[in-house]
Coordinates of C-alpha atoms and ligand atoms in Angstrom, one line a residue:
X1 CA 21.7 10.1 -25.2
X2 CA 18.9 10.3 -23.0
X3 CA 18.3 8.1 -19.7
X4 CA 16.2 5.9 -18.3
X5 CA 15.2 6.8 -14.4
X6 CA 13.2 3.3 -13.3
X7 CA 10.1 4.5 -11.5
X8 CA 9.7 2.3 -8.4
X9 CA 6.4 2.9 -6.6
X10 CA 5.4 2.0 -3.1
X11 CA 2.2 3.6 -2.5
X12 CA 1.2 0.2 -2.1
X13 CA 3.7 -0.3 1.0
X14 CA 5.3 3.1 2.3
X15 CA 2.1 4.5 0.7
X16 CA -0.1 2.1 3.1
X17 CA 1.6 2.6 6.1
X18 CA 0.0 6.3 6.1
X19 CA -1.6 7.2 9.3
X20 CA -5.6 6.0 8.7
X21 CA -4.8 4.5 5.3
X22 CA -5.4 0.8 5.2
X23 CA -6.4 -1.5 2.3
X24 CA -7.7 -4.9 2.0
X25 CA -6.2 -7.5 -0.4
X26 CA -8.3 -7.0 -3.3
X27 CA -8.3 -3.0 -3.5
X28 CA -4.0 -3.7 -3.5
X29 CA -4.7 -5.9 -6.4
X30 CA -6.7 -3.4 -8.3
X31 CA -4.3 -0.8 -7.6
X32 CA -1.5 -2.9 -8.7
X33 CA -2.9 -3.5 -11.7
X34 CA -3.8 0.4 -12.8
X35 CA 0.0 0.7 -12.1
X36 CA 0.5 -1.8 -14.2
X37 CA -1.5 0.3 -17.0
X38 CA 0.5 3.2 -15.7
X39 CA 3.4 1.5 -16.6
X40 CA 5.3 2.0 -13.5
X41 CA 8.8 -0.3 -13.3
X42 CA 8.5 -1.6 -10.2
X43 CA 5.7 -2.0 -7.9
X44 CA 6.6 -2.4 -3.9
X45 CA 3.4 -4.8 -3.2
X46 CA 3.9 -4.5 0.7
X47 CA 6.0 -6.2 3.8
X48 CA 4.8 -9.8 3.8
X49 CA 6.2 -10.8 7.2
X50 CA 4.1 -7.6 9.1
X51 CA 0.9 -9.7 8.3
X52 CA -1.0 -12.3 6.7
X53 CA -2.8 -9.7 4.5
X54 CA 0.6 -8.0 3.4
X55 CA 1.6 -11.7 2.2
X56 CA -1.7 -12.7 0.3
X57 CA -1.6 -9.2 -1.4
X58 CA 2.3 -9.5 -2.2
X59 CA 1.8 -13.2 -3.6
X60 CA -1.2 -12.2 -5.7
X61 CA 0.2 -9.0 -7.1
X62 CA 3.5 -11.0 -7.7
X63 CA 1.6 -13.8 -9.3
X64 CA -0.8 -11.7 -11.7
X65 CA 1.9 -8.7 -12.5
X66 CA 4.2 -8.4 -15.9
X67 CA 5.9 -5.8 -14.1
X68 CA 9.1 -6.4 -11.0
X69 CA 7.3 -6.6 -8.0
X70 CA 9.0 -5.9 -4.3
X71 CA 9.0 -7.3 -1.4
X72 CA 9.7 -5.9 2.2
X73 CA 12.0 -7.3 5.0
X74 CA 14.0 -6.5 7.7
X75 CA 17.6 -7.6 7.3
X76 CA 17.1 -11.0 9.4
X77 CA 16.2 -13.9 8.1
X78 CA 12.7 -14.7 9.0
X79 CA 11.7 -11.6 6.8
X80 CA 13.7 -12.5 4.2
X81 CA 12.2 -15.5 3.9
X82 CA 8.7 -15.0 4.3
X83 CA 8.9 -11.9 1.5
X84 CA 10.2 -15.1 -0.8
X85 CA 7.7 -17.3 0.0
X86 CA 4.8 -15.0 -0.6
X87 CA 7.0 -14.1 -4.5
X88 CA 7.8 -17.6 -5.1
X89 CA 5.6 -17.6 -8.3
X90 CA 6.2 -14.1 -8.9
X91 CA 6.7 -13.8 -12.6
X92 CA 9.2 -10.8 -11.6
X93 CA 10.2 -10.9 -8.0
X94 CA 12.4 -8.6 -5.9
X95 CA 13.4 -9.0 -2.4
X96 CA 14.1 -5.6 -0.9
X97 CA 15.9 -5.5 2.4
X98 CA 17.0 -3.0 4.9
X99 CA 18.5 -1.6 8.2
X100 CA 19.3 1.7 9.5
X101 CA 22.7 3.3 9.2
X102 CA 22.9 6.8 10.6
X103 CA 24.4 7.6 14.4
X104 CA 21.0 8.0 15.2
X105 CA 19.3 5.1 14.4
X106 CA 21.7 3.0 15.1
X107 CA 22.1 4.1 19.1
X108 CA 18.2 4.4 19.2
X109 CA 17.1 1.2 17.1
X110 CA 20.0 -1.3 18.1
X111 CA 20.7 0.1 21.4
X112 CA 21.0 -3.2 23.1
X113 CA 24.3 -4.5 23.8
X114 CA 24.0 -7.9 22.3
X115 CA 24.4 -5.5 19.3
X116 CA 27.7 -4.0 20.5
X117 CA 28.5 -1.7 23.2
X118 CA 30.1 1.5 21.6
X119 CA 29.0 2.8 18.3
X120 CA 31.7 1.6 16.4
X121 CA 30.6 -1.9 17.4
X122 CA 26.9 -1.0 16.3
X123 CA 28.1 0.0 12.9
X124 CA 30.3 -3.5 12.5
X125 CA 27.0 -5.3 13.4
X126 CA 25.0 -3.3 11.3
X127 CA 27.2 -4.0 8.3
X128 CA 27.4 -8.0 9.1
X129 CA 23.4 -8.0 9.0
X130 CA 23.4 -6.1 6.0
X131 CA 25.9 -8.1 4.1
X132 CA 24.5 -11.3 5.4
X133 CA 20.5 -10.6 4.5
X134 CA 21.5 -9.4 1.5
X135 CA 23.9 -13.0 0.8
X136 CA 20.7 -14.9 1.8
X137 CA 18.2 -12.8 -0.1
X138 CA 20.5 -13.6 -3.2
X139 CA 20.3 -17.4 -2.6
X140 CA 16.5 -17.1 -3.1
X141 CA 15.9 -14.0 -5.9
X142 CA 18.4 -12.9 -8.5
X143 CA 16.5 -9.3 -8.0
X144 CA 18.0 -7.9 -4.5
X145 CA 18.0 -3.9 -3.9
X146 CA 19.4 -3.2 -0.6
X147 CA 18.2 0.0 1.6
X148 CA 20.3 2.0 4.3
X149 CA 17.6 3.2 6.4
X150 CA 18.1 7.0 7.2
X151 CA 20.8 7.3 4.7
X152 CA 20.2 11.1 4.2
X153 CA 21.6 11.4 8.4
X154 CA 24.3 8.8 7.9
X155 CA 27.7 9.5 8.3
X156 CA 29.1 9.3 4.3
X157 CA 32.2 7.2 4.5
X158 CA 30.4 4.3 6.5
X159 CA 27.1 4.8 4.2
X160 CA 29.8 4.3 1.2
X161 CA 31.6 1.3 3.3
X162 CA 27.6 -0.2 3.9
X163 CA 27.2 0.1 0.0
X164 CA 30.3 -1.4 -1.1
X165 CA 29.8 -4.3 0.7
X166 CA 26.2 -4.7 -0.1
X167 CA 27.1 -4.9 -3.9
X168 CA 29.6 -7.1 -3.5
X169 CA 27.1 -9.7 -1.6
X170 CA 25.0 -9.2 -4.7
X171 CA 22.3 -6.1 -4.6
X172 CA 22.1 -4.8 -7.8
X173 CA 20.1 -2.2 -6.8
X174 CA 21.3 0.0 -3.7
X175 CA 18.6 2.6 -2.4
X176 CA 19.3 6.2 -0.5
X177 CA 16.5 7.2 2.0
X178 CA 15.8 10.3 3.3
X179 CA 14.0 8.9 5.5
X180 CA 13.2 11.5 7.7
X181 CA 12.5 13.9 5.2
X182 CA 15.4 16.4 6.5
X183 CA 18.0 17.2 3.6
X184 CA 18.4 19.5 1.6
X185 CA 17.8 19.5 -2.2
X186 CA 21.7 20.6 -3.1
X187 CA 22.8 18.4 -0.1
X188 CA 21.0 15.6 -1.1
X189 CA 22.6 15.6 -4.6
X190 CA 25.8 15.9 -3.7
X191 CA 25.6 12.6 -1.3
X192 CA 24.5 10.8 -4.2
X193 CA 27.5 12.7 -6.0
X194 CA 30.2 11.4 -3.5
X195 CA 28.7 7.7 -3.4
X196 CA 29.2 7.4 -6.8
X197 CA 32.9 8.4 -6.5
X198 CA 33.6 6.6 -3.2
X199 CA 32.1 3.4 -3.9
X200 CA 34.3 1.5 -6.4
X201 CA 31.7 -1.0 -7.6
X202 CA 28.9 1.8 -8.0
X203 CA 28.4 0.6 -11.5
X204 CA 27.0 -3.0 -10.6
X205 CA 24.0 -1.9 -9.2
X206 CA 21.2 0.7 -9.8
X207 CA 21.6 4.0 -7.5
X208 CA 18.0 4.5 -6.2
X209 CA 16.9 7.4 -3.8
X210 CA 13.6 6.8 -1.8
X211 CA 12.7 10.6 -0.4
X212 CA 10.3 11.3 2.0
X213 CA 8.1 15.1 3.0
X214 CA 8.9 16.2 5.9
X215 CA 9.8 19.6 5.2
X216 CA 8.4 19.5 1.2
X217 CA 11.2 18.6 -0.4
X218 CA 10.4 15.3 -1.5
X219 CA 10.2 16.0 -4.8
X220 CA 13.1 18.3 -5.1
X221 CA 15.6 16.1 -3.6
X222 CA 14.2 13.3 -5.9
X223 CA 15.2 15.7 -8.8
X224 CA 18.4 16.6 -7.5
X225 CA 19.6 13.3 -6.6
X226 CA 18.3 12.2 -10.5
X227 CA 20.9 14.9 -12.0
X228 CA 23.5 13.5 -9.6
X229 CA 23.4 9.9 -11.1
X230 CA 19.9 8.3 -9.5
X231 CA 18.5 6.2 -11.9
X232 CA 15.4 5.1 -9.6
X233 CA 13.2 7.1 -8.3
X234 CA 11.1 5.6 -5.0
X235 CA 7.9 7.3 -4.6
X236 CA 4.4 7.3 -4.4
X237 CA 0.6 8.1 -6.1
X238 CA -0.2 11.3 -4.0
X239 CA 2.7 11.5 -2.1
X240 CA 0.7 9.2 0.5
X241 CA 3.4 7.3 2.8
X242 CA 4.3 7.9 6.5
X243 CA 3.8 11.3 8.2
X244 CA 3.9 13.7 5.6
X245 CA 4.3 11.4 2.9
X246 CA 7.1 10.3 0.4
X247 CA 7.8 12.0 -3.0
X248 CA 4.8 12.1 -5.3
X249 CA 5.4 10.0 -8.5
X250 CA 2.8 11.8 -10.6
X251 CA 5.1 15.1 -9.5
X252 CA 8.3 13.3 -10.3
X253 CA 7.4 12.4 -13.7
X254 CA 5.3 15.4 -14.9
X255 CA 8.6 17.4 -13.8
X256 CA 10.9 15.3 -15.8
X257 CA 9.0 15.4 -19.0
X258 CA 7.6 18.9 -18.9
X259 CA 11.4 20.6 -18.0
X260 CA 12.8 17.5 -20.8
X261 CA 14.6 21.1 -22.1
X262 CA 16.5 21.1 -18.9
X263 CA 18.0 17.6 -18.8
X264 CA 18.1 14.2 -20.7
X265 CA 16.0 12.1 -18.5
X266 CA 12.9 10.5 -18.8
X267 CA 10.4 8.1 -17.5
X268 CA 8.6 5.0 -19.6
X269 CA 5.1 6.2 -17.5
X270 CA 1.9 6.8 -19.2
X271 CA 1.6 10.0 -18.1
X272 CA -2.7 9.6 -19.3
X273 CA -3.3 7.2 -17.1
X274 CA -1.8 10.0 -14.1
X275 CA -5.4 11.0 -13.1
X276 CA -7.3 8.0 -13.0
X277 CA -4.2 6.1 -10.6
X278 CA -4.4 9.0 -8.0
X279 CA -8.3 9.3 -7.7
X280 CA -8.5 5.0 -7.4
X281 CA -5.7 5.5 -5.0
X282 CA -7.5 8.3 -2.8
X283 CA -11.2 6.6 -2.7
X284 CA -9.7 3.0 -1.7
X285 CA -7.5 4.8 0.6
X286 CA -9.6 7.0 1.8
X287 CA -7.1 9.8 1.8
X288 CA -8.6 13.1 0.3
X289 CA -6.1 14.9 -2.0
X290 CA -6.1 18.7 -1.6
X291 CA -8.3 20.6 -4.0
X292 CA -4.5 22.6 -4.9
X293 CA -2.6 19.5 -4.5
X294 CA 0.0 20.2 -8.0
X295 CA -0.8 17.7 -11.2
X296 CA -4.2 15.8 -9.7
X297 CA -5.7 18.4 -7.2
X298 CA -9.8 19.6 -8.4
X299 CA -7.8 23.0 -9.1
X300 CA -4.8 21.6 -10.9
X301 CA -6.1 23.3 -14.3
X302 CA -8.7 25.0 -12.9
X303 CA -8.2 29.3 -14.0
X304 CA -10.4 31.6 -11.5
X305 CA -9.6 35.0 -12.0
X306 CA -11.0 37.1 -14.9
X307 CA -7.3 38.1 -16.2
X308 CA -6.5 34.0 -16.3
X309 CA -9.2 33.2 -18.0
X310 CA -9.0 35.6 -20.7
X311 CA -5.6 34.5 -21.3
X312 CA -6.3 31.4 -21.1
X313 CA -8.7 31.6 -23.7
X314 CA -6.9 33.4 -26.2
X315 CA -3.5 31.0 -26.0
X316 CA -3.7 28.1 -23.3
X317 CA 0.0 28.4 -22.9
X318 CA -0.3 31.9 -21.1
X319 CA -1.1 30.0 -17.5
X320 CA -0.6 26.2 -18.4
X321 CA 2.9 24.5 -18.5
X322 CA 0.9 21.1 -19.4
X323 CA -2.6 20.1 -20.4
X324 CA -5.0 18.3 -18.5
X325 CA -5.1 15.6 -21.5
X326 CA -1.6 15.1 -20.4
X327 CA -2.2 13.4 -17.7
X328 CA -5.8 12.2 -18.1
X329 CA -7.6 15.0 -16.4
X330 CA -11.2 14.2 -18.5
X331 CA -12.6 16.6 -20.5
X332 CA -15.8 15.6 -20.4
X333 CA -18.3 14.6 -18.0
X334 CA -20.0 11.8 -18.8
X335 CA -22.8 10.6 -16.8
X336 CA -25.0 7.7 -15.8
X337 CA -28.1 7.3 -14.5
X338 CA -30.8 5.1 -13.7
X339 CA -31.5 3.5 -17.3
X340 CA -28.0 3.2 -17.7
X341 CA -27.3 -0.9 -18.6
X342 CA -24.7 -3.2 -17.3
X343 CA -22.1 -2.8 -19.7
X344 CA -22.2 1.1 -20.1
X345 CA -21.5 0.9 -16.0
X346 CA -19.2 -1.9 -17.2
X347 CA -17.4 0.1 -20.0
X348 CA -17.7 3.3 -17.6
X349 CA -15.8 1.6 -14.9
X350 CA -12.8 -0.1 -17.2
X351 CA -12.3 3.6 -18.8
X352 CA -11.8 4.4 -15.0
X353 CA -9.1 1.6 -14.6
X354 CA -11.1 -1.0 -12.5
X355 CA -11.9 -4.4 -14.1
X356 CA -14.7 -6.0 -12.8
X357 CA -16.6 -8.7 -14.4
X358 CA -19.2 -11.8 -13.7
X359 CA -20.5 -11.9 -10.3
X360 CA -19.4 -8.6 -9.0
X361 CA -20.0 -6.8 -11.8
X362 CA -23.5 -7.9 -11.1
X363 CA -23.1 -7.1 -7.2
X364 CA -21.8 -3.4 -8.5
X365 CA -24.8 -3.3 -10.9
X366 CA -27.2 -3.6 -8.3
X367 CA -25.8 -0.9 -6.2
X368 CA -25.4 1.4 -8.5
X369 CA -29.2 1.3 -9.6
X370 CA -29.9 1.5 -5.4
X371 CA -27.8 4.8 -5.7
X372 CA -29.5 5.7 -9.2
X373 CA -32.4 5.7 -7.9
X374 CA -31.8 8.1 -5.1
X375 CA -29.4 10.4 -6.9
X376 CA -30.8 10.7 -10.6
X377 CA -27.2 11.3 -12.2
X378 CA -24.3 9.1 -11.2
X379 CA -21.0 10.7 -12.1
X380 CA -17.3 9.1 -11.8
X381 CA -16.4 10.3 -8.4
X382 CA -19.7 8.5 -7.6
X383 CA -18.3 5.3 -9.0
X384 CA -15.0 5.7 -7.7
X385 CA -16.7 5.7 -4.0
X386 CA -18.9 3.1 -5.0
X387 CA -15.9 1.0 -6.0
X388 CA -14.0 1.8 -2.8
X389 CA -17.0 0.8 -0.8
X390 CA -17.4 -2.4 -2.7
X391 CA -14.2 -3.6 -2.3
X392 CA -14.5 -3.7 1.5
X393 CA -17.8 -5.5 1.7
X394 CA -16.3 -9.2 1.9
X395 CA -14.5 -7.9 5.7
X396 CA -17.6 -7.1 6.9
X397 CA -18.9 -9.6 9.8
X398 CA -20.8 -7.0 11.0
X399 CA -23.6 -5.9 8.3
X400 CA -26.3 -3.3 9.0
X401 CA -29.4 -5.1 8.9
X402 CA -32.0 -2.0 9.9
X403 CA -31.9 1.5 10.5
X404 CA -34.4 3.9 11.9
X405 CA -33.7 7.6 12.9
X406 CA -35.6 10.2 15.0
X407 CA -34.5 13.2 14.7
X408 CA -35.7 17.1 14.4
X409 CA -35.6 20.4 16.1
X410 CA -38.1 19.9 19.0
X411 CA -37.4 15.9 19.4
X412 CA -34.9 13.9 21.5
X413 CA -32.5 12.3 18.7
X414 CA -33.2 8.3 18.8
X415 CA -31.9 5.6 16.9
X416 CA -32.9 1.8 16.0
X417 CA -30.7 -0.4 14.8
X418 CA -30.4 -4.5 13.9
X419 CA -26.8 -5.9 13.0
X420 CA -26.6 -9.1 11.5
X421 CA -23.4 -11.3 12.3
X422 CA -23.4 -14.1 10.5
X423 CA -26.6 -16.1 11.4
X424 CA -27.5 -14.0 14.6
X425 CA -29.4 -10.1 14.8
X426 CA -28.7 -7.8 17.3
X427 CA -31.4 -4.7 18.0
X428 CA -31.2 -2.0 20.1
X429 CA -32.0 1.8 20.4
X430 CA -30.6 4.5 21.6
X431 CA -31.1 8.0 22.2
X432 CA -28.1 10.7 22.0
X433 CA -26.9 14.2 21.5
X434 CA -27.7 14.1 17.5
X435 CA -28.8 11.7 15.2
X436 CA -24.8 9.9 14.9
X437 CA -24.4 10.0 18.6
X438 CA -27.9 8.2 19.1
X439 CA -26.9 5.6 16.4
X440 CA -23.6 4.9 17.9
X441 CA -24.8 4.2 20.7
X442 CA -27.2 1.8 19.7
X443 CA -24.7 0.1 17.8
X444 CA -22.7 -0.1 21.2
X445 CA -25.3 -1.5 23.0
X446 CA -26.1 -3.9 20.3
X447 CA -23.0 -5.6 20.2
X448 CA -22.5 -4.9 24.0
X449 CA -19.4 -2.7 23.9
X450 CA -17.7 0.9 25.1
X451 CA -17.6 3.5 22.7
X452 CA -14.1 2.8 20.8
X453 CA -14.2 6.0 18.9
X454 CA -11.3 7.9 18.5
X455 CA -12.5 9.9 15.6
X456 CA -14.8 10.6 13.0
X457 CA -15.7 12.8 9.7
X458 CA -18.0 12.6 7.0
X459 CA -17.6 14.1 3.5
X460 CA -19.5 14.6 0.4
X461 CA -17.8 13.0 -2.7
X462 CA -19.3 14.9 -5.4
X463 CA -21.1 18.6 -5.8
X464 CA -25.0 18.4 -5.2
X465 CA -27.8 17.8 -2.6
X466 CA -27.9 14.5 -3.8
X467 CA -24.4 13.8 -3.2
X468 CA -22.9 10.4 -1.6
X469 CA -21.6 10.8 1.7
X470 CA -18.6 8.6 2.6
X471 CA -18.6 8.4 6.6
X472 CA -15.3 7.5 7.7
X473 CA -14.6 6.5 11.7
X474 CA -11.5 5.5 13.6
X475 CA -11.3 3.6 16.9
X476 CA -8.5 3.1 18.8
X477 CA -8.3 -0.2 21.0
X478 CA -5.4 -1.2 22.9
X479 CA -2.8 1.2 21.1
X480 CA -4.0 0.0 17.8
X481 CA -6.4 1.6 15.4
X482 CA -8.8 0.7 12.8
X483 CA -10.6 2.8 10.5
X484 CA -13.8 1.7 8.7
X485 CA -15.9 4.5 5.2
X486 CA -19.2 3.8 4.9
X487 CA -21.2 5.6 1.8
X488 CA -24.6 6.3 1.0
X489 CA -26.4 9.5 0.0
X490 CA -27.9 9.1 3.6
X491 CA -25.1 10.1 6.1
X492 CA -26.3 8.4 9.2
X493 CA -26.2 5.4 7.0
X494 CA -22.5 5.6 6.2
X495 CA -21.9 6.3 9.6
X496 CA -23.1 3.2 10.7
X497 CA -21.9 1.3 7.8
X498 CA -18.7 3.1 8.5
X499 CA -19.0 2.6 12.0
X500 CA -19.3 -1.5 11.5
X501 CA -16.8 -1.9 9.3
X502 CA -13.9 -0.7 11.6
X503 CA -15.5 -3.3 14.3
X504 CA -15.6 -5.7 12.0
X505 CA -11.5 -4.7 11.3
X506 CA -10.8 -4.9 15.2
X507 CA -12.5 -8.1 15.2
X508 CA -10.5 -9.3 12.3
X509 CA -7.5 -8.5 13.7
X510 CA -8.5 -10.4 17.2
X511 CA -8.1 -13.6 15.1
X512 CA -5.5 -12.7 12.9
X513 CA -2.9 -10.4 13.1
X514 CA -3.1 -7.4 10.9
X515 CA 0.1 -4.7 9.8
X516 CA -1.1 -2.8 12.8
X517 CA 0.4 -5.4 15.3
X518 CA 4.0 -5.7 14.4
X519 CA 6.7 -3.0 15.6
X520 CA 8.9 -2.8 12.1
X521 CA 10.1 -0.3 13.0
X522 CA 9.9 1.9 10.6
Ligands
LIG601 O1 11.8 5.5 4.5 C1 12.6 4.5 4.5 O2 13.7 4.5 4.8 C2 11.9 3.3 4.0 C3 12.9 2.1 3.7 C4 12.4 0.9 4.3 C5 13.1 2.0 2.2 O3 10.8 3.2 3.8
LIG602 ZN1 9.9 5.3 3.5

């Protein structure tokens, strides 16, 4: 009999909370809804009590989505309920609530005394909140998973005690982090192992293991934990999450079903859809994927070497364990251009995964001819960015208004440059050490400010000399940061553009808070 491992995804949440990732509510909803086409289990929507954004995107998600979708908290109240109210009208809510459990955290995270003095106090504490959040959660959602933060350092007989109790409050789904990214594959298993015999209730409540990269074996201790009796597997498109990311899910899942000779496990994915997920992920978040990243890297199925290739055209099988078509990896290229209409950019874009219709079709329409104009032949990458960019117009209170560049080997770099905020313009100009620096700087004088810069890049996104250029720039202001991508086949333009766009963030964030400003810890 084969079974079932639920694939729970959180690029959306542990995936967001990647060091310069950050997405607005609409490009969460989009993504939630190729996931939805991907045919994921669960979706983790995001923490709703870190910030108003997190809530709107977990309340739309919840409210649109056939499939579970999760909810962040904290195991104190206040989280609890603010993850309920934004799922209230979720059509398949889960509340998902944690606390750290291992020496470490404990001493480090709850080292105040009004949590107990000696350890052993800690860990009484620590089970009370865990028992109680989860009690509470249970009076609002049926669906409760409860996780014990750090659970790959924890001591195992209290992690078993924390678990018992948990199910008996009512989780009925109890998750394992490695949060830290530090076990081993074989180690790993065997906790999950020695849970299942320890806790006596195991069997009312889905084992789930939530693994994270430190050291690259994300993925491997995902497996290994799966052959020990996980039946949901935590992970993410990309592997993006914090530090070094969490397990990738299109990894997970091409594993399971390629080595299904091994074991009897499988996943409900759509493994087509693989492709098109992890490039909408990687343009709205703006995190590149490596060219020899496995499944979705450029290189993934590309065969360089003379030897390969003849193999490779004689029996594919010779150097490929999977096919491209396998996981959506297009085999043709198909192109648009400048007399392409609205609906083939329309039909284009849906065979990509986004949906976009009426008035922002149109707004999409009209800047696609701008960069069909420039750029002759618009490929999907091109669209991708384009999407990306598009999606993060509506949190621009800054807009470039005018741009003028001086620049060349025997001149002084000099920039002009109008910003429009709301009703008002704002020119200035600006000379400087290239062409950027100069339009930085008028943009700092403009708006009357200190450079905030902490860091900056630009990119092609496609091959060619008429390529679109996505700017990306970082600024750091009082311990926060706020990154703003900017694209245009002129890269002083998506400088700027990028440029404005993380002011307009930081400005944001000066009214509201954003998921920058609260210390979750974790
Ligand atoms: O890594 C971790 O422990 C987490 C939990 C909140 C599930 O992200
Ligand atoms: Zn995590």
């Amino acid at each position: 009999m084969k079974e079932k491992v639920l694939i729970f995804d959180t690029t959306l949440r542990d995936g967001e909370q990647s060091p310069g990732a950050s997405l607005n509510v609409q490009e969460k909803v989009e993504i939630a809804r190729q996931l939805e086409k991907l045919n994921v289990d669960i979706i983790e929507a995001g923490f709703p009590a870190s910030s108003p954004l997190q809530f709107d995107a977990v309340r739309q998600i919840g409210e649109e989505s056939g499939k579970i979708v999760a909810a962040l908290s904290r195991a104190v109240e206040g989280d609890i309920k603010s993850s309920w109210e934004a799922l209230r009208n979720a059509r398949h809510p889960r509340i998902h609530t944690f606390v750290s459990t291992s020496d470490i955290h404990i001493m480090g995270k709850f080292g105040h005394d009004r949590y107990g003095k000696t350890l052993a106090e800690k860990q009484r504490t620590i089970l009370a909140m865990a028992v109680n959040a989860v009690r509470y959660a249970k009076t609002l959602a049926g669906d409760v998973e409860f996780s014990a933060e750090d659970a790959g350092r924890t001591d195992p007989s209290y992690l078993a005690e924390v678990i018992e109790a948990v199910i008996d409050a009512g989780a009925t789904t109890v998750n394992i982090p490695d949060t830290t990214g530090y076990t081993w594959p074989s180690e790993f298993g065997r906790k999950i192992a020695d849970l299942k015999k320890r806790v006596t209730n195991i069997d009312r409540a889905v084992v789930s293991v939530h693994c994270h990269n430190d050291l690259g074996l994300a993925v491997a201790n995902t497996l290994s934990a799966i052959e020990n009796g996980a039946r949901q597997a935590e992970c993410s498109m990309n592997g993006i999450g914090e530090r070094a990311g969490n397990a990738s899910l299109e990894e997970i899942v091409m594993a399971l079903k390629v080595r299904g000779d091994l074991h009897d496990y499988y996943t409900d994915i759509t493994t087509e859809e693989l492709y098109n997920t992890s490039r909408m992920v990687s343009s709205f978040t703006g995190l590149v994927i490596q060219p020899n990243k496995a499944i979705v890297g450029d290189n993934a199925f590309a065969h360089e070497s003379g030897i390969h290739q003849d193999g490779m055209l004689k029996n594919r099988q010779t150097y490929e364990v999977m096919t491209p078509q396998s996981v959506g990896v297009p085999q043709t290229h198909i192109v648009l251009g400048r007399h392409s209409g609205k609906h083939g950019l329309q039909a284009r874009l849906q065979a990509l995964g986004y949906t976009v219709a009426g008035e922002e079709l149109e707004k999409v329409y009209q800047r696609f001819l701008s960069v069909a104009d420039k750029k002759k032949e618009v490929y999907d990458d091109d669209l991708r960015v384009l999407m990306g960019d598009e999606l993060n117009r509506p949190l621009e209170p800054l807009e470039l208004d005018y741009l003028h560049i001086n620049s060349g080997t025997a001149s002084i770099p000099t920039a002009t440059v109008r910003i429009r905020v709301k009703e008002d313009t704002y020119e200035e100009s600006s000379t400087g050490d290239g062409p950027v620096d100069a339009c930085f700087k008028a943009i700092e004088r403009a708006l009357g400010i200190g450079s905030l810069v902490n860091s900056y890049s630009v990119r092609s996104t496609t091959a060619g000399r008429q390529a679109l250029g996505e700017a990306t720039v970082r600024l750091k202001d009082s311990g926060r940061f706020y990154t703003g991508r900017g694209v245009s086949t002129d890269i002083i333009e998506a400088s700027a553009r990028a440029y404005l766009q993380a002011l307009s963030l930081r400005q944001e964030a000066g009214l509201k808070n954003n998921k920058n400003t609260i210390d979750n810890g974790i």
